[in-house]
Amino acid sequence: MRVSEGQVIVTVPEQADAGKGENVFFNPVQELNRDLTVATLRAYQEREGRASSYLDATAASGVRGVRAAADGWETTLCDIDEEAVALCERNLERNGVAGAVRHEDASVLMHTDTFDVVDVDPFGTPMPFADAAVKGTRNLLCVTATDTAPLCGAHFESGVRTYSTVPRNTEYHAEMGLRVLLSAMVRTAARYDIAARPVLSHATRHYARTYLEFDRGAKVANDCIDDLGHVYHCQECLWRDHERGLLADAPDECPECGQHLQTAGPIWLGRTCDPAFVRSVAEYVTDDMGTAETARELLATLATELDTPTHYDQHRLCKRWGRGADAMDEFLGTLRDAGFAATRTHFGGTTFKSDADVAQMRAAVEA
């Protein structure tokens, strides 16, 4: 089956085969992910003019790597599957673009060769590739995780085992998953005296995606570790708080309602995006991208999201308060009029961030 994305046309497996154990997997739902990757690569070349080499580490059909090659990157596509390698070669040739295709284990390649930009987009968790990916990246590491249930705590034991942290399944589960992924990647990079700072991150549908810019040195790596910490969450009244540090020191009970608190962490508590970089990425979203409108809307929201480590769902709060939900813009306006910061988030249409706590929000909307 032929698929057109951006400037390229590639051959991918028939969708009827996608769930039958085929080795070469193509996910049409990830087109937004791939469109944003192309725009991010363009923006990053403006940010770091020396960046020129790009590795599609788990290439499958090669659509991501072919699109990078069509944009002028010195591209390497890697896959351990022989069928995938043959498909990558055909797709490069079909589009008349140059690229190296490697038939080997991506972790072996990343331990032996280094690339300016490395992209790890496997099926499921990226953690088996994490150490090799850090070693093989000079400037920018792009990572996708599709195992959202372990990430957000819905599959608790798997999340603890895979990401070496305690995830919790809350109403902000998508953000929990994103910050669990960031925590694991930051800790992996720090072992090699590398600071991995997210310049763009989002949780969309059933995956989390982040772009981590590297800086080297023990001090900057330590600074990154300082942005790890814990979230304390009350399932009864939805109060929550957070504190930095690798040792949790949770209150004995919820200060609002006296109920038991859940602790999640260590998770990433710092910024998940660089707003200036996010705005520059938006400038490189082009109309030939199939998800251009969605991508621009997502980036516009990311650029203005309040820098807090959790978000709220307005409908769930109002249900707890026993009142109907106002229109979202009116609700946020009420919080701002009361002196608090409040913004929409990309996690859902009724989600928002605010520096007000739950009690302050209720007092503002019921005043």
Short mmCIF file of C-alpha atoms in Angstrom, two decimals:
data_model
loop_
_atom_site.label_atom_id
_atom_site.label_comp_id
_atom_site.label_asym_id
_atom_site.label_seq_id
_atom_site.Cartn_x
_atom_site.Cartn_y
_atom_site.Cartn_z
CA MET A 1 0.00 0.00 0.00
CA ARG A 2 1.27 3.46 -0.89
CA VAL A 3 0.96 6.37 1.51
CA SER A 4 1.63 10.05 0.90
CA GLU A 5 3.01 12.11 3.78
CA GLY A 6 4.45 15.58 3.37
CA GLN A 7 6.76 15.57 0.37
CA VAL A 8 7.17 11.79 0.09
CA ILE A 9 5.27 8.72 -1.08
CA VAL A 10 6.19 5.47 0.64
CA THR A 11 5.15 1.84 0.50
CA VAL A 12 3.88 0.49 3.83
CA PRO A 13 2.31 -2.82 4.91
CA GLU A 14 -1.40 -3.24 4.28
CA GLN A 15 -3.36 -2.12 7.35
CA ALA A 16 -5.18 -5.44 7.44
CA ASP A 17 -1.86 -6.99 8.48
CA ALA A 18 -1.09 -4.48 11.23
CA GLY A 19 -2.37 -6.66 14.06
CA LYS A 20 -1.22 -10.03 12.76
CA GLY A 21 2.30 -10.07 14.08
CA GLU A 22 3.87 -8.45 11.02
CA ASN A 23 7.41 -7.26 11.72
CA VAL A 24 7.11 -4.06 9.70
CA PHE A 25 4.55 -1.90 11.47
CA PHE A 26 3.07 1.33 10.12
CA ASN A 27 0.73 3.39 12.29
CA PRO A 28 -1.32 6.00 10.39
CA VAL A 29 -2.40 7.54 13.72
CA GLN A 30 1.21 8.65 14.20
CA GLU A 31 1.11 11.03 11.22
CA LEU A 32 0.84 13.99 13.61
CA ASN A 33 3.92 12.68 15.42
CA ARG A 34 5.83 12.45 12.15
CA ASP A 35 4.66 15.86 10.89
CA LEU A 36 5.81 17.45 14.13
CA THR A 37 9.11 15.61 13.85
CA VAL A 38 9.78 17.15 10.44
CA ALA A 39 8.89 20.63 11.70
CA THR A 40 11.04 20.13 14.81
CA LEU A 41 14.03 19.01 12.75
CA ARG A 42 13.70 22.13 10.60
CA ALA A 43 13.50 24.38 13.67
CA TYR A 44 16.39 22.60 15.32
CA GLN A 45 18.67 23.14 12.33
CA GLU A 46 18.01 26.85 12.77
CA ARG A 47 18.80 26.53 16.49
CA GLU A 48 21.91 24.37 15.98
CA GLY A 49 23.32 25.03 12.54
CA ARG A 50 25.96 22.29 12.77
CA ALA A 51 23.37 19.53 13.14
CA SER A 52 23.23 17.52 9.93
CA SER A 53 23.08 13.77 10.67
CA TYR A 54 19.86 12.00 11.66
CA LEU A 55 19.26 8.41 12.76
CA ASP A 56 15.86 6.75 12.44
CA ALA A 57 16.80 4.05 14.93
CA THR A 58 13.72 1.83 14.67
CA ALA A 59 12.83 2.57 11.08
CA ALA A 60 10.24 -0.10 10.15
CA SER A 61 8.87 1.18 6.79
CA GLY A 62 11.29 4.11 6.96
CA VAL A 63 8.66 6.80 6.49
CA ARG A 64 10.14 9.04 9.20
CA GLY A 65 13.69 8.69 7.93
CA VAL A 66 12.69 9.16 4.29
CA ARG A 67 10.93 12.39 5.20
CA ALA A 68 14.05 13.59 7.02
CA ALA A 69 16.20 12.68 4.00
CA ALA A 70 13.84 14.58 1.70
CA ASP A 71 14.47 17.62 3.92
CA GLY A 72 18.22 17.36 3.36
CA TRP A 73 19.35 15.50 6.49
CA GLU A 74 22.21 13.00 6.23
CA THR A 75 19.93 10.15 7.19
CA THR A 76 20.58 6.65 8.45
CA LEU A 77 17.69 4.19 8.75
CA CYS A 78 18.22 1.19 11.00
CA ASP A 79 16.14 -1.92 11.63
CA ILE A 80 16.92 -5.42 12.78
CA ASP A 81 14.25 -6.92 10.52
CA GLU A 82 15.32 -7.91 7.01
CA GLU A 83 11.93 -7.09 5.49
CA ALA A 84 12.02 -3.61 7.04
CA VAL A 85 15.50 -2.96 5.66
CA ALA A 86 14.39 -3.89 2.14
CA LEU A 87 11.34 -1.64 2.46
CA CYS A 88 13.47 1.29 3.68
CA GLU A 89 15.76 0.92 0.68
CA ARG A 90 12.82 0.85 -1.75
CA ASN A 91 11.23 3.91 -0.15
CA LEU A 92 14.45 5.92 -0.34
CA GLU A 93 14.85 4.96 -3.99
CA ARG A 94 11.19 5.68 -4.80
CA ASN A 95 11.60 9.26 -3.58
CA GLY A 96 15.02 9.83 -5.13
CA VAL A 97 16.67 10.69 -1.83
CA ALA A 98 19.96 9.51 -0.35
CA GLY A 99 20.26 7.63 2.90
CA ALA A 100 22.18 4.80 4.50
CA VAL A 101 20.21 1.71 5.55
CA ARG A 102 21.66 -0.46 8.31
CA HIS A 103 20.51 -4.03 8.99
CA GLU A 104 21.44 -4.41 12.63
CA ASP A 105 20.34 -3.99 16.21
CA ALA A 106 19.73 -0.28 16.81
CA SER A 107 21.36 -0.43 20.25
CA VAL A 108 24.56 -1.86 18.78
CA LEU A 109 24.63 0.89 16.14
CA MET A 110 24.05 3.65 18.69
CA HIS A 111 26.81 2.32 20.92
CA THR A 112 29.29 2.42 18.03
CA ASP A 113 28.24 5.44 15.93
CA THR A 114 27.17 8.95 16.90
CA PHE A 115 24.56 11.16 15.23
CA ASP A 116 23.55 14.78 15.73
CA VAL A 117 19.90 13.76 16.09
CA VAL A 118 18.68 10.31 17.13
CA ASP A 119 15.03 9.28 16.86
CA VAL A 120 13.76 6.29 18.84
CA ASP A 121 10.13 5.45 18.04
CA PRO A 122 9.66 1.77 18.89
CA PHE A 123 6.53 -0.28 19.45
CA GLY A 124 5.93 0.01 23.21
CA THR A 125 8.52 1.32 25.63
CA PRO A 126 11.74 3.00 24.46
CA MET A 127 13.62 2.04 27.62
CA PRO A 128 15.51 -0.96 26.15
CA PHE A 129 17.14 1.57 23.78
CA ALA A 130 17.64 4.38 26.31
CA ASP A 131 21.29 3.92 27.28
CA ALA A 132 22.42 3.32 23.70
CA ALA A 133 20.38 6.27 22.44
CA VAL A 134 22.01 8.60 24.96
CA LYS A 135 25.45 7.34 23.97
CA GLY A 136 24.72 7.73 20.25
CA THR A 137 23.30 11.30 20.38
CA ARG A 138 25.32 14.51 20.06
CA ASN A 139 22.61 17.15 20.22
CA LEU A 140 18.95 16.12 20.15
CA LEU A 141 17.28 12.87 21.21
CA CYS A 142 13.71 12.29 20.05
CA VAL A 143 11.75 9.61 21.95
CA THR A 144 8.27 8.11 21.63
CA ALA A 145 6.59 5.80 24.15
CA THR A 146 3.35 4.01 23.31
CA ASP A 147 3.04 1.94 26.50
CA THR A 148 0.77 4.49 28.11
CA ALA A 149 -0.80 2.14 30.68
CA PRO A 150 2.51 1.44 32.49
CA LEU A 151 3.57 5.07 32.11
CA CYS A 152 0.49 6.51 33.78
CA GLY A 153 0.18 3.87 36.49
CA ALA A 154 -2.78 1.93 35.12
CA HIS A 155 -0.46 -1.09 34.89
CA PHE A 156 1.35 -0.23 38.10
CA GLU A 157 3.89 -3.05 38.46
CA SER A 158 4.91 -2.78 34.81
CA GLY A 159 5.38 0.97 35.20
CA VAL A 160 7.57 0.56 38.28
CA ARG A 161 9.60 -2.19 36.64
CA THR A 162 10.11 -0.42 33.31
CA TYR A 163 10.66 3.16 34.42
CA SER A 164 12.14 2.72 37.92
CA THR A 165 9.66 5.09 39.46
CA VAL A 166 6.22 5.04 41.09
CA PRO A 167 3.51 6.17 38.64
CA ARG A 168 -0.04 6.91 39.79
CA ASN A 169 -3.25 6.65 37.77
CA THR A 170 -4.90 10.05 38.31
CA GLU A 171 -7.18 12.33 36.31
CA TYR A 172 -4.00 13.88 34.88
CA HIS A 173 -2.79 10.44 33.79
CA ALA A 174 -1.48 11.59 30.39
CA GLU A 175 0.75 14.20 32.00
CA MET A 176 1.82 11.69 34.64
CA GLY A 177 2.93 9.36 31.85
CA LEU A 178 4.83 12.09 30.03
CA ARG A 179 6.67 13.14 33.20
CA VAL A 180 7.47 9.51 34.09
CA LEU A 181 9.06 9.11 30.64
CA LEU A 182 11.01 12.35 31.04
CA SER A 183 12.22 11.29 34.50
CA ALA A 184 13.53 8.00 33.15
CA MET A 185 15.30 9.63 30.21
CA VAL A 186 16.82 12.41 32.34
CA ARG A 187 18.14 9.88 34.86
CA THR A 188 19.57 7.73 32.08
CA ALA A 189 21.39 10.70 30.53
CA ALA A 190 22.68 11.90 33.90
CA ARG A 191 24.54 8.63 34.39
CA TYR A 192 26.77 9.74 31.52
CA ASP A 193 27.15 13.33 32.82
CA ILE A 194 24.64 14.60 30.26
CA ALA A 195 21.83 17.05 30.94
CA ALA A 196 18.80 16.11 28.83
CA ARG A 197 16.40 19.06 28.76
CA PRO A 198 13.03 18.75 26.98
CA VAL A 199 12.49 21.45 24.36
CA LEU A 200 9.19 20.02 23.09
CA SER A 201 6.97 17.34 24.62
CA HIS A 202 3.38 16.27 24.21
CA ALA A 203 1.02 13.42 25.10
CA THR A 204 -1.35 12.78 22.22
CA ARG A 205 -3.87 9.97 21.89
CA HIS A 206 -2.04 6.82 22.98
CA TYR A 207 1.58 7.93 23.05
CA ALA A 208 4.01 10.33 24.70
CA ARG A 209 6.66 12.14 22.65
CA THR A 210 9.59 14.27 23.75
CA TYR A 211 12.60 16.01 22.19
CA LEU A 212 15.57 16.28 24.54
CA GLU A 213 18.44 18.69 23.92
CA PHE A 214 21.79 17.57 25.34
CA ASP A 215 24.34 19.55 27.32
CA ARG A 216 27.42 17.85 28.71
CA GLY A 217 29.06 18.11 32.12
CA ALA A 218 28.53 16.86 35.65
CA LYS A 219 27.21 20.19 36.92
CA VAL A 220 24.49 20.59 34.29
CA ALA A 221 23.54 16.95 34.74
CA ASN A 222 23.18 17.58 38.47
CA ASP A 223 20.98 20.60 37.69
CA CYS A 224 18.69 18.31 35.70
CA ILE A 225 18.44 15.85 38.57
CA ASP A 226 17.38 18.77 40.76
CA ASP A 227 14.21 19.05 38.64
CA LEU A 228 13.08 15.55 39.67
CA GLY A 229 10.70 15.10 42.54
CA HIS A 230 7.35 13.83 43.78
CA VAL A 231 3.67 14.66 43.51
CA TYR A 232 1.31 14.10 46.45
CA HIS A 233 -2.28 13.53 45.38
CA CYS A 234 -5.60 13.22 47.22
CA GLN A 235 -8.13 11.04 45.40
CA GLU A 236 -10.95 12.34 47.57
CA CYS A 237 -10.87 16.14 47.09
CA LEU A 238 -8.28 16.24 44.24
CA TRP A 239 -5.84 18.40 46.22
CA ARG A 240 -2.23 17.91 45.18
CA ASP A 241 1.22 19.33 45.84
CA HIS A 242 4.74 18.63 44.63
CA GLU A 243 8.31 19.01 45.87
CA ARG A 244 11.71 18.51 44.31
CA GLY A 245 14.12 15.89 45.61
CA LEU A 246 14.70 12.18 45.22
CA LEU A 247 13.39 11.42 48.73
CA ALA A 248 9.64 11.73 49.19
CA ASP A 249 8.38 13.52 52.30
CA ALA A 250 4.62 13.39 51.93
CA PRO A 251 2.26 14.97 54.45
CA ASP A 252 0.63 12.45 56.80
CA GLU A 253 -2.79 13.27 55.34
CA CYS A 254 -4.48 15.62 52.91
CA PRO A 255 -4.42 19.12 54.43
CA GLU A 256 -7.86 19.87 52.93
CA CYS A 257 -9.94 16.79 53.75
CA GLY A 258 -7.73 14.61 55.97
CA GLN A 259 -7.76 11.62 53.61
CA HIS A 260 -4.81 9.43 52.59
CA LEU A 261 -2.42 10.81 49.96
CA GLN A 262 -0.87 8.94 47.06
CA THR A 263 2.77 9.63 46.20
CA ALA A 264 4.14 9.51 42.65
CA GLY A 265 7.79 9.82 41.71
CA PRO A 266 10.46 10.58 41.13
CA ILE A 267 8.97 12.27 38.06
CA TRP A 268 10.14 15.25 36.03
CA LEU A 269 8.86 18.49 37.61
CA GLY A 270 10.58 20.97 35.27
CA ARG A 271 9.38 22.46 32.01
CA THR A 272 8.30 19.95 29.40
CA CYS A 273 8.74 22.51 26.59
CA ASP A 274 10.81 25.56 25.71
CA PRO A 275 8.06 28.01 24.67
CA ALA A 276 10.32 29.97 22.29
CA PHE A 277 11.40 26.77 20.55
CA VAL A 278 7.80 25.54 20.34
CA ARG A 279 6.83 28.76 18.56
CA SER A 280 9.71 28.32 16.13
CA VAL A 281 8.56 24.76 15.37
CA ALA A 282 5.12 26.13 14.49
CA GLU A 283 6.71 28.31 11.82
CA TYR A 284 7.96 25.16 10.06
CA VAL A 285 4.61 23.38 9.92
CA THR A 286 3.70 23.49 6.22
CA ASP A 287 0.39 23.07 4.42
CA ASP A 288 1.57 19.89 2.67
CA MET A 289 1.45 18.13 6.05
CA GLY A 290 -1.73 16.14 6.52
CA THR A 291 -2.10 17.23 10.14
CA ALA A 292 -1.00 20.84 9.67
CA GLU A 293 -4.05 22.41 11.32
CA THR A 294 -3.94 20.04 14.29
CA ALA A 295 -0.18 20.50 14.65
CA ARG A 296 -0.48 24.30 14.72
CA GLU A 297 -3.25 24.16 17.31
CA LEU A 298 -1.26 21.77 19.48
CA LEU A 299 1.89 23.89 19.32
CA ALA A 300 -0.05 27.08 20.09
CA THR A 301 -1.42 25.45 23.25
CA LEU A 302 1.96 24.02 24.28
CA ALA A 303 3.62 27.42 23.92
CA THR A 304 1.26 28.97 26.46
CA GLU A 305 0.68 26.12 28.94
CA LEU A 306 1.37 27.15 32.51
CA ASP A 307 4.54 25.61 33.94
CA THR A 308 3.05 23.34 36.64
CA PRO A 309 3.63 19.58 36.96
CA THR A 310 -0.05 18.56 37.00
CA HIS A 311 -3.30 19.74 35.48
CA TYR A 312 -6.98 19.65 36.43
CA ASP A 313 -10.15 18.50 34.70
CA GLN A 314 -12.80 21.17 35.10
CA HIS A 315 -15.75 18.76 34.80
CA ARG A 316 -14.37 16.44 37.46
CA LEU A 317 -13.80 19.33 39.84
CA CYS A 318 -17.28 20.74 39.33
CA LYS A 319 -18.81 17.31 39.85
CA ARG A 320 -17.01 17.03 43.19
CA TRP A 321 -18.27 20.49 44.10
CA GLY A 322 -21.86 19.59 43.19
CA ARG A 323 -22.26 22.32 40.58
CA GLY A 324 -22.55 22.59 36.84
CA ALA A 325 -19.52 23.44 34.74
CA ASP A 326 -19.32 26.92 33.25
CA ALA A 327 -18.00 27.47 29.75
CA MET A 328 -14.25 26.84 29.84
CA ASP A 329 -13.20 30.37 28.89
CA GLU A 330 -15.56 31.80 31.52
CA PHE A 331 -14.20 29.43 34.17
CA LEU A 332 -10.59 30.34 33.41
CA GLY A 333 -11.51 34.02 33.33
CA THR A 334 -12.98 33.71 36.81
CA LEU A 335 -9.72 32.27 38.12
CA ARG A 336 -7.71 35.03 36.47
CA ASP A 337 -10.02 37.70 37.86
CA ALA A 338 -9.37 36.24 41.30
CA GLY A 339 -5.64 36.81 40.78
CA PHE A 340 -4.52 33.36 39.69
CA ALA A 341 -2.77 32.18 36.54
CA ALA A 342 -4.82 29.74 34.46
CA THR A 343 -4.35 28.27 30.97
CA ARG A 344 -5.79 25.52 28.84
CA THR A 345 -3.69 22.40 28.27
CA HIS A 346 -3.21 20.09 25.31
CA PHE A 347 -4.30 17.07 27.33
CA GLY A 348 -8.03 17.56 26.67
CA GLY A 349 -10.76 20.09 26.02
CA THR A 350 -11.78 20.42 29.68
CA THR A 351 -8.26 20.38 31.15
CA PHE A 352 -6.42 23.37 32.53
CA LYS A 353 -3.45 24.40 34.66
CA SER A 354 -3.51 26.94 37.46
CA ASP A 355 -1.35 28.08 40.36
CA ALA A 356 -4.48 28.08 42.54
CA ASP A 357 -5.11 25.08 44.76
CA VAL A 358 -8.45 23.25 44.79
CA ALA A 359 -9.86 25.23 47.71
CA GLN A 360 -8.88 28.56 46.12
CA MET A 361 -10.48 27.55 42.83
CA ARG A 362 -13.74 26.59 44.51
CA ALA A 363 -13.85 29.84 46.45
CA ALA A 364 -13.25 31.82 43.24
CA VAL A 365 -15.99 30.16 41.18
CA GLU A 366 -18.53 30.19 44.03
CA ALA A 367 -17.89 33.80 45.04
#
